[in-house]
PDB file of C-alpha atoms and ligand atoms in Angstrom:
ATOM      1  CA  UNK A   1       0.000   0.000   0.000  1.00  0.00           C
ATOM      2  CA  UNK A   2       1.440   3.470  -0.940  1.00  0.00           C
ATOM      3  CA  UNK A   3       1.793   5.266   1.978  1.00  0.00           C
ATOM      4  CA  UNK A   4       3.410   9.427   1.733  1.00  0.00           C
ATOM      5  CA  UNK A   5       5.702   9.925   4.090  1.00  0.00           C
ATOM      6  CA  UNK A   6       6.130  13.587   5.356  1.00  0.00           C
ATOM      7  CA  UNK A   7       9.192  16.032   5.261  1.00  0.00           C
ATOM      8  CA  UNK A   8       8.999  18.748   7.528  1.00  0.00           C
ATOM      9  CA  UNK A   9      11.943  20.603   6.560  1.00  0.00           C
ATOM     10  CA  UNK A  10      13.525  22.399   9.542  1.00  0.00           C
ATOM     11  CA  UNK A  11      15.138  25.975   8.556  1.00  0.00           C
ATOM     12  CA  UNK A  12      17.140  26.334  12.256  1.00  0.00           C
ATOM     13  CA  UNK A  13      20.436  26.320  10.402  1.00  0.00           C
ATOM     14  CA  UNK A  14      19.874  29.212   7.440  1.00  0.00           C
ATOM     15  CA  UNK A  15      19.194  31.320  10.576  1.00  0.00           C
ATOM     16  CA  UNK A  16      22.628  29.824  11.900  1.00  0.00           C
ATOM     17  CA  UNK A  17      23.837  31.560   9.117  1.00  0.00           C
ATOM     18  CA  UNK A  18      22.121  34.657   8.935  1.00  0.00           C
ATOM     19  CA  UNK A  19      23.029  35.453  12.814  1.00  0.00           C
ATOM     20  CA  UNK A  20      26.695  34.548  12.396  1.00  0.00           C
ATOM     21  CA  UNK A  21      26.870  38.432  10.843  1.00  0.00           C
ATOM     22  CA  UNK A  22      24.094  39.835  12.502  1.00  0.00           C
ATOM     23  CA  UNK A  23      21.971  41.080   9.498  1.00  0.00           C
ATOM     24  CA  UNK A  24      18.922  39.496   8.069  1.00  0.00           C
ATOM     25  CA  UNK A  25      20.995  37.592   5.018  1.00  0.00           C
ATOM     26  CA  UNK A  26      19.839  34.880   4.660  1.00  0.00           C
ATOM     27  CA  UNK A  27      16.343  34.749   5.409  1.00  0.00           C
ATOM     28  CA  UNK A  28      14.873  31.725   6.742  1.00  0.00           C
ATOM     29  CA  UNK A  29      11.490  32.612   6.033  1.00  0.00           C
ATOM     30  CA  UNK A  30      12.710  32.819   2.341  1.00  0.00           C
ATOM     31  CA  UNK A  31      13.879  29.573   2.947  1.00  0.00           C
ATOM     32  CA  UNK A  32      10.542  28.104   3.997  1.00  0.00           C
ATOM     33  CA  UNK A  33       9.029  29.812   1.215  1.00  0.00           C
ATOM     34  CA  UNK A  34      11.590  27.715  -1.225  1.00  0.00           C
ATOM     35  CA  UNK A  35      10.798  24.536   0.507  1.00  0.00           C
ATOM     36  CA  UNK A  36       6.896  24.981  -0.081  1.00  0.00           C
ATOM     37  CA  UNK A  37       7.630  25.398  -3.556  1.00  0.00           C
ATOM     38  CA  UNK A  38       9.768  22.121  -3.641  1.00  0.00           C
ATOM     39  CA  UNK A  39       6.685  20.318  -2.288  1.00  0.00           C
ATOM     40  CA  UNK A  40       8.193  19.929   1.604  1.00  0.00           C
ATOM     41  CA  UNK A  41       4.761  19.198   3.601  1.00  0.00           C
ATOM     42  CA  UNK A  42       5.702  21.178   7.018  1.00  0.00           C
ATOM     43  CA  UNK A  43       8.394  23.137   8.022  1.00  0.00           C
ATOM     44  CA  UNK A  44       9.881  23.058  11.614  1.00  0.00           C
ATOM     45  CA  UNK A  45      11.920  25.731  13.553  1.00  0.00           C
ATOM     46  CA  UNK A  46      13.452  25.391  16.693  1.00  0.00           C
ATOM     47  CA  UNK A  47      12.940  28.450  18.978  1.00  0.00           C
ATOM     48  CA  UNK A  48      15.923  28.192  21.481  1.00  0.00           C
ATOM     49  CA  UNK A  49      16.018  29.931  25.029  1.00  0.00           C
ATOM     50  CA  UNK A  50      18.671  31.762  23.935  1.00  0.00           C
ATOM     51  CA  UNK A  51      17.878  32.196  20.152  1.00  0.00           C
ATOM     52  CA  UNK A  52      20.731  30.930  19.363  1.00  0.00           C
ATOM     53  CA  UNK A  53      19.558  30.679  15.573  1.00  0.00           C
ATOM     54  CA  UNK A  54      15.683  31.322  14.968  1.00  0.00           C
ATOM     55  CA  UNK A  55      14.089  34.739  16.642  1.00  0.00           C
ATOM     56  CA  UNK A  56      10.986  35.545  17.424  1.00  0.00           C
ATOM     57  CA  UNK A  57      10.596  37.932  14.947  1.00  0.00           C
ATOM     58  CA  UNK A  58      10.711  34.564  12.618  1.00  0.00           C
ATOM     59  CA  UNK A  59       8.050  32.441  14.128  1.00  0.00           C
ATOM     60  CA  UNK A  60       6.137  36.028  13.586  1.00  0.00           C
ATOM     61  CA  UNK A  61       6.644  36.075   9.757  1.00  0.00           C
ATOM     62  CA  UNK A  62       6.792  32.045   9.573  1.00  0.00           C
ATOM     63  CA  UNK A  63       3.271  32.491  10.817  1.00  0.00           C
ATOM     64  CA  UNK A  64       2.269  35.150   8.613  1.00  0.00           C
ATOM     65  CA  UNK A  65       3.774  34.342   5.557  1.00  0.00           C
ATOM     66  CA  UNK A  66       4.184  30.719   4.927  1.00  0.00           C
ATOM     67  CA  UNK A  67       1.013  28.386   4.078  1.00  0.00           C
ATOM     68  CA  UNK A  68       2.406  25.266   5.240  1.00  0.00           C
ATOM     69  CA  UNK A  69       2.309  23.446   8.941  1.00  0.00           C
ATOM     70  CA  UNK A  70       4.491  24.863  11.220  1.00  0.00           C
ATOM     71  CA  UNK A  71       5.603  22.299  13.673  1.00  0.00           C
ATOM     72  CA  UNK A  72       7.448  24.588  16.450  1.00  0.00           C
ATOM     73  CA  UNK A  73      10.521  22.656  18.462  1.00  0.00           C
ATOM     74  CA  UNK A  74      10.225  24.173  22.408  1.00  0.00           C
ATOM     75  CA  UNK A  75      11.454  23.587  25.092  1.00  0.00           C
ATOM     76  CA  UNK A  76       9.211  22.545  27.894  1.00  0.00           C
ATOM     77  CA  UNK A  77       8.976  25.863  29.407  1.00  0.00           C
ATOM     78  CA  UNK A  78       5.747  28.220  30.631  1.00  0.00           C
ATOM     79  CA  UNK A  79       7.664  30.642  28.685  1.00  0.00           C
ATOM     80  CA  UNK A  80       7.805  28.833  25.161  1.00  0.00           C
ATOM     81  CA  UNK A  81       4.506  26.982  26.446  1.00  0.00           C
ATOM     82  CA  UNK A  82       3.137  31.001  26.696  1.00  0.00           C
ATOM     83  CA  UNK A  83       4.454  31.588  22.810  1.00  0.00           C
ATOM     84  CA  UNK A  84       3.097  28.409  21.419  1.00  0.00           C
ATOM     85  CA  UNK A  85      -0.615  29.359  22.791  1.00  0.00           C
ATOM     86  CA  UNK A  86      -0.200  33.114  21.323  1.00  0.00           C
ATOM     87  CA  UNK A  87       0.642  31.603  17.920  1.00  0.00           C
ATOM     88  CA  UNK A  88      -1.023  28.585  17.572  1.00  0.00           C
ATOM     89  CA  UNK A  89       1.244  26.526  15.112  1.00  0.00           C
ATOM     90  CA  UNK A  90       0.027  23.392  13.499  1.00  0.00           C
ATOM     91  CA  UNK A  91       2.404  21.522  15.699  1.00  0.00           C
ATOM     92  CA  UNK A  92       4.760  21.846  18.767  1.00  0.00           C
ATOM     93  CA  UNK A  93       7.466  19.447  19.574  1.00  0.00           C
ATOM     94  CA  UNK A  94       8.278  18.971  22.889  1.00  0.00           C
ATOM     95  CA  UNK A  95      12.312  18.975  23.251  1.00  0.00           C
ATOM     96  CA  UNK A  96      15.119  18.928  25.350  1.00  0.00           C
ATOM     97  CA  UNK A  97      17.335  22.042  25.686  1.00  0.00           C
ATOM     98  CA  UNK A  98      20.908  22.509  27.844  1.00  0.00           C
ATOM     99  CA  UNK A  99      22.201  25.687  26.536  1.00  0.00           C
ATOM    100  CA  UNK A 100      25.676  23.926  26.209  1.00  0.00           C
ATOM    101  CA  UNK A 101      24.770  21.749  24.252  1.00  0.00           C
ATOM    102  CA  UNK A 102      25.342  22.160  20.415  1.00  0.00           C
ATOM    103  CA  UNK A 103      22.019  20.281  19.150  1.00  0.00           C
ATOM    104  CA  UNK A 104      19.466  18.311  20.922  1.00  0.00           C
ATOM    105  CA  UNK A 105      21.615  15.552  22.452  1.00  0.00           C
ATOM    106  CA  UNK A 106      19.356  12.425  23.542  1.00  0.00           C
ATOM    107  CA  UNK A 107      15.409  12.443  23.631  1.00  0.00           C
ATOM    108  CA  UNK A 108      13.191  13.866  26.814  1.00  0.00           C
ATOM    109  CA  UNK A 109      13.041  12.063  29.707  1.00  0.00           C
ATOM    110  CA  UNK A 110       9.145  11.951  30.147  1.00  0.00           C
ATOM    111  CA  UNK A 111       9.173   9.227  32.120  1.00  0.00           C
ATOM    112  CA  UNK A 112      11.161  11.868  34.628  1.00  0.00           C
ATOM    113  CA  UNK A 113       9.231  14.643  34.089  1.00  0.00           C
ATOM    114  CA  UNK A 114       5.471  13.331  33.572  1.00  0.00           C
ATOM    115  CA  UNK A 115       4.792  16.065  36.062  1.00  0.00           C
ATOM    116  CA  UNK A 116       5.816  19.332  34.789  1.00  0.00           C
ATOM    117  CA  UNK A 117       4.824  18.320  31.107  1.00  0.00           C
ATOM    118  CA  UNK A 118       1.144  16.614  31.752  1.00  0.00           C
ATOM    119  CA  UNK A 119      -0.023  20.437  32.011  1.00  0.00           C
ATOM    120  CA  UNK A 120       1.852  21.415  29.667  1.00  0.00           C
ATOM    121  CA  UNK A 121       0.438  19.059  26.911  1.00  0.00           C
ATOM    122  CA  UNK A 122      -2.559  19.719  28.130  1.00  0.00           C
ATOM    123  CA  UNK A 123      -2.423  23.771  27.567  1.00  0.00           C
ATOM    124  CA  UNK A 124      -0.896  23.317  24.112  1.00  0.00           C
ATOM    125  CA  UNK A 125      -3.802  20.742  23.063  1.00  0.00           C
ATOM    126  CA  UNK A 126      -6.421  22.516  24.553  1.00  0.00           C
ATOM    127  CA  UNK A 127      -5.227  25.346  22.586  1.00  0.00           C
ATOM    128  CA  UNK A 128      -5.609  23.336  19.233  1.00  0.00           C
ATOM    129  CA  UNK A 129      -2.184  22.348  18.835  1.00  0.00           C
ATOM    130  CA  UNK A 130      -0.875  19.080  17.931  1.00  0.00           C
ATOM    131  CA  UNK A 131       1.813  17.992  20.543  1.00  0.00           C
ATOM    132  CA  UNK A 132       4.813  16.007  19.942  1.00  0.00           C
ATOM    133  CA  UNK A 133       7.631  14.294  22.099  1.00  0.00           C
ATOM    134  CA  UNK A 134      10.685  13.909  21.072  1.00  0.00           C
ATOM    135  CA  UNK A 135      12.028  10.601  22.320  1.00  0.00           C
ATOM    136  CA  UNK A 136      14.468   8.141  22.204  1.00  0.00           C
ATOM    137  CA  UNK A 137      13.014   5.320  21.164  1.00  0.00           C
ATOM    138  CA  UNK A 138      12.518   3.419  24.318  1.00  0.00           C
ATOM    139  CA  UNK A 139       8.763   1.520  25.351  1.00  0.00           C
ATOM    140  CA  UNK A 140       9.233   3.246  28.959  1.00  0.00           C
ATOM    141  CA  UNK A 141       9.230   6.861  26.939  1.00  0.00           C
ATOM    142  CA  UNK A 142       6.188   5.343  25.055  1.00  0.00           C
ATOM    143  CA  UNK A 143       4.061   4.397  27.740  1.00  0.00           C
ATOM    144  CA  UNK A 144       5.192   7.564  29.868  1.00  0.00           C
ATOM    145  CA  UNK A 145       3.917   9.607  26.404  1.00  0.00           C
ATOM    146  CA  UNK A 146       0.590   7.886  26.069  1.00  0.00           C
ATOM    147  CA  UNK A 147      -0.093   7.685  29.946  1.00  0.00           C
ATOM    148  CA  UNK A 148       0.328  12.059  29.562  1.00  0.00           C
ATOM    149  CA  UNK A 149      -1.832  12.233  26.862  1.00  0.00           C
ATOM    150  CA  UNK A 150       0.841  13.140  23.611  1.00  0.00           C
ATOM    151  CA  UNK A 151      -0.743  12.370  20.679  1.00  0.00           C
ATOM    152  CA  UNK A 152       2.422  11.749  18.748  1.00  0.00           C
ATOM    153  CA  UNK A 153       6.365  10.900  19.501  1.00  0.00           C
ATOM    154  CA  UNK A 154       9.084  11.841  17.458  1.00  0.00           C
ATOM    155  CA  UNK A 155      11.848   9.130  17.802  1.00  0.00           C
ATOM    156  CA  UNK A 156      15.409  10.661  18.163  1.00  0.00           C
ATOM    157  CA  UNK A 157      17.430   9.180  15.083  1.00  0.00           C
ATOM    158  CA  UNK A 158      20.672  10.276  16.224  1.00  0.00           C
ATOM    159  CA  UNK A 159      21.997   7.937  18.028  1.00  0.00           C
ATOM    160  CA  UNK A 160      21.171   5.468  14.585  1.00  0.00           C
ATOM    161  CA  UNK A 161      22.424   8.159  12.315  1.00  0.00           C
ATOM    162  CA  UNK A 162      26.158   8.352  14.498  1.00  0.00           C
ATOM    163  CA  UNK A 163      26.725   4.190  14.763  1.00  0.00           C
ATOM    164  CA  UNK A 164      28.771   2.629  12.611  1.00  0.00           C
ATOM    165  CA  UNK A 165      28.503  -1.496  12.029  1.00  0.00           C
ATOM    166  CA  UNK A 166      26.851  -3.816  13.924  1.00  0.00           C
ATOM    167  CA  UNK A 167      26.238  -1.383  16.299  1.00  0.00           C
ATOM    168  CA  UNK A 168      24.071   0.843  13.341  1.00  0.00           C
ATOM    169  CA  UNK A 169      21.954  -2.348  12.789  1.00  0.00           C
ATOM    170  CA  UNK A 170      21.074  -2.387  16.280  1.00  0.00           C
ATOM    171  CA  UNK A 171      20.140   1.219  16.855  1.00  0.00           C
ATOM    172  CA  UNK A 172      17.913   0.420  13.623  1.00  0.00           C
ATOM    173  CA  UNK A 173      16.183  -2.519  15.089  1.00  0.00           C
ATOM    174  CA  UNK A 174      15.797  -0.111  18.307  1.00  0.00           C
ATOM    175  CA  UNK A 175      13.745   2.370  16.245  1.00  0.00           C
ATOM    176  CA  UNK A 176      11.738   0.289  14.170  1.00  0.00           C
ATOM    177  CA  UNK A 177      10.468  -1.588  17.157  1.00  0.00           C
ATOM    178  CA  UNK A 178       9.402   1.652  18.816  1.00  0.00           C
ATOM    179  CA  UNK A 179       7.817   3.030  16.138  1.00  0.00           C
ATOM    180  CA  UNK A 180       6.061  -0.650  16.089  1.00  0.00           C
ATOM    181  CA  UNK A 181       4.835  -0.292  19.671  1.00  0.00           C
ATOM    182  CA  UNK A 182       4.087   3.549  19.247  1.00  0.00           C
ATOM    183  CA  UNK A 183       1.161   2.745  16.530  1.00  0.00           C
ATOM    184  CA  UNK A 184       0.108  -0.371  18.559  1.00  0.00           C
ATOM    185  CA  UNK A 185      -0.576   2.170  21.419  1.00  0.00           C
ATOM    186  CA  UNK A 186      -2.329   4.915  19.433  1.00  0.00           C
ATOM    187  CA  UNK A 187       0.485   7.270  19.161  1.00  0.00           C
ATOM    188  CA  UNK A 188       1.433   9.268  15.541  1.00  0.00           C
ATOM    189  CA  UNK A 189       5.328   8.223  14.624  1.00  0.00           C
ATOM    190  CA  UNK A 190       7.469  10.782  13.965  1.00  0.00           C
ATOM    191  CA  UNK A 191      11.056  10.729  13.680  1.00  0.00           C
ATOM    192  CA  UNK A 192      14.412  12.920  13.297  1.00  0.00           C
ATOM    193  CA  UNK A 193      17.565  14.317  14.063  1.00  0.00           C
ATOM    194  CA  UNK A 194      21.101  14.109  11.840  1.00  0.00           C
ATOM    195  CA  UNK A 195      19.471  12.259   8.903  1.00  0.00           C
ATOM    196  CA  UNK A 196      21.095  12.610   5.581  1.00  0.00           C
ATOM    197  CA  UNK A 197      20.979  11.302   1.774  1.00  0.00           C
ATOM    198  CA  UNK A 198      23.107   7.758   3.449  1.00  0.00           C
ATOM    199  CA  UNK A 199      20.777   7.175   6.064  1.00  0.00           C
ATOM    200  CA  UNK A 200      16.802   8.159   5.322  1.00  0.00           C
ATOM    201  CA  UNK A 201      16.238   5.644   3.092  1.00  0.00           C
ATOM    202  CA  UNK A 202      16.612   2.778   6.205  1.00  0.00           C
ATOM    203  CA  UNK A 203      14.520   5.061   8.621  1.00  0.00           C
ATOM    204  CA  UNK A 204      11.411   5.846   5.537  1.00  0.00           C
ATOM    205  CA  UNK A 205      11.034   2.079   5.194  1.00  0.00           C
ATOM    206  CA  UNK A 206      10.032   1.391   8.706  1.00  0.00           C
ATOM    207  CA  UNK A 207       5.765   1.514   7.865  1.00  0.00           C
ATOM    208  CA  UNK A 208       4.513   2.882  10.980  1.00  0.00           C
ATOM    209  CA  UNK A 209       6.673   6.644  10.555  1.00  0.00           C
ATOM    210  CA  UNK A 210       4.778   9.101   9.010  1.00  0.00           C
ATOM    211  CA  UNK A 211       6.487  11.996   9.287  1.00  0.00           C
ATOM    212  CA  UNK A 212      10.364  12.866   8.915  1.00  0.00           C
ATOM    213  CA  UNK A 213      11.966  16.501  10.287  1.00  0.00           C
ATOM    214  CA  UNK A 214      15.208  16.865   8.364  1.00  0.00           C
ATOM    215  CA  UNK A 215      17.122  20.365   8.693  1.00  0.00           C
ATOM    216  CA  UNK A 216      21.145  20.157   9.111  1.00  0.00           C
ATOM    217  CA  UNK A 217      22.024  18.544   6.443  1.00  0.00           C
ATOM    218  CA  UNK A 218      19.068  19.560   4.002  1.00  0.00           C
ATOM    219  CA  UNK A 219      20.563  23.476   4.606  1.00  0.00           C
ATOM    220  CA  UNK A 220      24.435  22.359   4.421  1.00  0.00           C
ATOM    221  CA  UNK A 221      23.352  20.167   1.079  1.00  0.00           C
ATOM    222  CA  UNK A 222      21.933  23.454  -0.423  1.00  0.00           C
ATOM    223  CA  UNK A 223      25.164  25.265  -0.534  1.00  0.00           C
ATOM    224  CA  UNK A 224      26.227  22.673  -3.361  1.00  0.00           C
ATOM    225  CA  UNK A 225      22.507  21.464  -4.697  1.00  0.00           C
ATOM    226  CA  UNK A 226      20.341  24.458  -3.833  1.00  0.00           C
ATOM    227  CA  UNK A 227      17.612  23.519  -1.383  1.00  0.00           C
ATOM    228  CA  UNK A 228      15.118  22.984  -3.780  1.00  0.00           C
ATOM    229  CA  UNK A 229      17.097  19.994  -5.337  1.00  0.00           C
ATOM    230  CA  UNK A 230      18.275  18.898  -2.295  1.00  0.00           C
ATOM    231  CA  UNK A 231      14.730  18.502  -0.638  1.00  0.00           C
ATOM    232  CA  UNK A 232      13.447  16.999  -4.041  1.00  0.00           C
ATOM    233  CA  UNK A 233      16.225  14.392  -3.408  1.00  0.00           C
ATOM    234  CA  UNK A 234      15.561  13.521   0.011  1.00  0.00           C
ATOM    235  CA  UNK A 235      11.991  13.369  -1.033  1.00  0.00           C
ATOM    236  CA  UNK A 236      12.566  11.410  -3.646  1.00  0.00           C
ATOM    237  CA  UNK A 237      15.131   8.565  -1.495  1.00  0.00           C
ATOM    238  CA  UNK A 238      11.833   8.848   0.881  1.00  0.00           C
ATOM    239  CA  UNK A 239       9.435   8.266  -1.254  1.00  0.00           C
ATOM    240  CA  UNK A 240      10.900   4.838  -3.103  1.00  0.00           C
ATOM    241  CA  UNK A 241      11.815   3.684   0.699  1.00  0.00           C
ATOM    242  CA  UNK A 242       8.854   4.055   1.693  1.00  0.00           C
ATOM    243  CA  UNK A 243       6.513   3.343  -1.096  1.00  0.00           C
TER     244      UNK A 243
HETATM  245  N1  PXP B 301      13.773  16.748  15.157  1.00  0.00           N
HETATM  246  C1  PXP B 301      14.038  17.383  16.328  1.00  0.00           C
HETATM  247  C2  PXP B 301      13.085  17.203  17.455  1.00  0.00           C
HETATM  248  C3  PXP B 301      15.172  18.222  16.444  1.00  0.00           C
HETATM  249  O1  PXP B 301      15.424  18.849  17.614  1.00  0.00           O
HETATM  250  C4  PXP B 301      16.000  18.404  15.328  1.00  0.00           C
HETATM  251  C5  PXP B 301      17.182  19.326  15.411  1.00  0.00           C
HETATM  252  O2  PXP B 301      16.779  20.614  15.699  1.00  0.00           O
HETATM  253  C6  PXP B 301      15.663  17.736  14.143  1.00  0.00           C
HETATM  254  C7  PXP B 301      14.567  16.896  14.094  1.00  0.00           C
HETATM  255  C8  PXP B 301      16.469  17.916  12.892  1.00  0.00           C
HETATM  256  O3  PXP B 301      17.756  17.444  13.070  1.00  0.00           O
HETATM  257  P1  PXP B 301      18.836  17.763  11.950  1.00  0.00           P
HETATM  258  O4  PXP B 301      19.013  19.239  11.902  1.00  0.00           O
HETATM  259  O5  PXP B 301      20.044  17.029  12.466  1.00  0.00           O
HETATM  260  O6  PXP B 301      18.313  17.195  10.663  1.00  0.00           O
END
């Protein structure tokens, strides 16, 4: 059965770009713009604590001017909780943030913090917005995810995407027997982080993912591809893995 697997295309990194001289070249809201024309189906954007790459200012004109979802990466804070109710995005992902970190390293720990994030999945879906966890793709993190009430999990890929060997074929296995158990127990599959041309393909044949958020190395790719051709690519790898 055909199935389409989703690209939400995350623009975090053009902003990278754009702050590392201050100005407003380039735009990532141009960006988005370029994606929707190369048929991406949502775009995602990270709004750190520190705003480290995307600004408010963005998630304004992101808003505004771009017709696709916008699936919104926060941290699980009353402040970002506080933004995500005044704009209402399509989606917001639920992450974890240590501002020494360089990316998202490792998944939330909701079995940990079931307490503080209950409410807070609550708020956002009471406000019409789709929640998502991002996880590592562990049952406990399942079961902690359903028993608060996420509808969806987005299983951290990055620990697959760093192994080499043996040890890549078992962080595979890992993920396509969560994403198993996530549909068994009613929960949308997402998944993400430090996928590239080498290894979607793997990931976009595992049936129960429907959705992929791909930024990094979609934005570095464009420097030698454009992003157009670049998200037509991965699109394309996705689509004959998954298909
Ligand atoms: N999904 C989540 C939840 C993330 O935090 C990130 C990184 O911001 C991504 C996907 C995309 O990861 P990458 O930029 O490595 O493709």
């Amino acid at each position: 059965m055909h199935r389409h697997l989703r690209l939400g295309v995350n623009i975090d990194h053009v902003a990278t770009i754009r702050n590392a001289r201050g100005g407003s070249h380039p735009d990532p809201v141009r960006a988005a713009g370029l994606a929707a024309k190369a048929g991406a189906d949502g775009i995602t954007a990270h709004l750190r604590e520190d705003r480290r790459h995307i600004s408010d200012e963005d998630i304004d004109r992101l808003m505004a001017e771009i017709r696709l979802p916008l699936n919104l990466e926060m941290a699980a804070t009353p402040e970002m909780v506080a933004i995500a109710i005044r704009h209402r995005p399509h989606a917001a992902c639920i992450v974890p943030e240590r501002r020494e970190e360089r990316t998202t390293e490792g998944g939330l720990d909701v079995v940990r913090g079931q307490q503080t994030l209950a409410p807070m999945v609550a708020r956002l879906t009471a406000a019409g917005i789709r929640v998502s966890l991002f996880i590592e793709p562990e049952l406990t993190q399942l079961t902690a995810a359903v028993a608060i009430g996420a509808p969806v999990v987005e299983l951290h890929t990055g620990a697959y995407c760093d192994a080499t060997g043996p040890a890549r074929d078992r962080e595979l296995t890992r993920l396509a027997a969560a994403a198993v158990q996530a549909h068994a127990m009613g929960l949308e599959c997402h998944a993400g982080h430090g996928l590239g041309y080498d290894t979607v393909s793997a990931v976009a044949a595992i049936p129960t993912i429907v959705e992929l958020n791909i930024g990094h190395f979609l934005i570095g790719e464009a420097i030698f591809d454009g992003l157009e051709h670049a998200i037509a690519r991965m699109q394309a790898l996705m689509g004959r893995a998954s298909s």
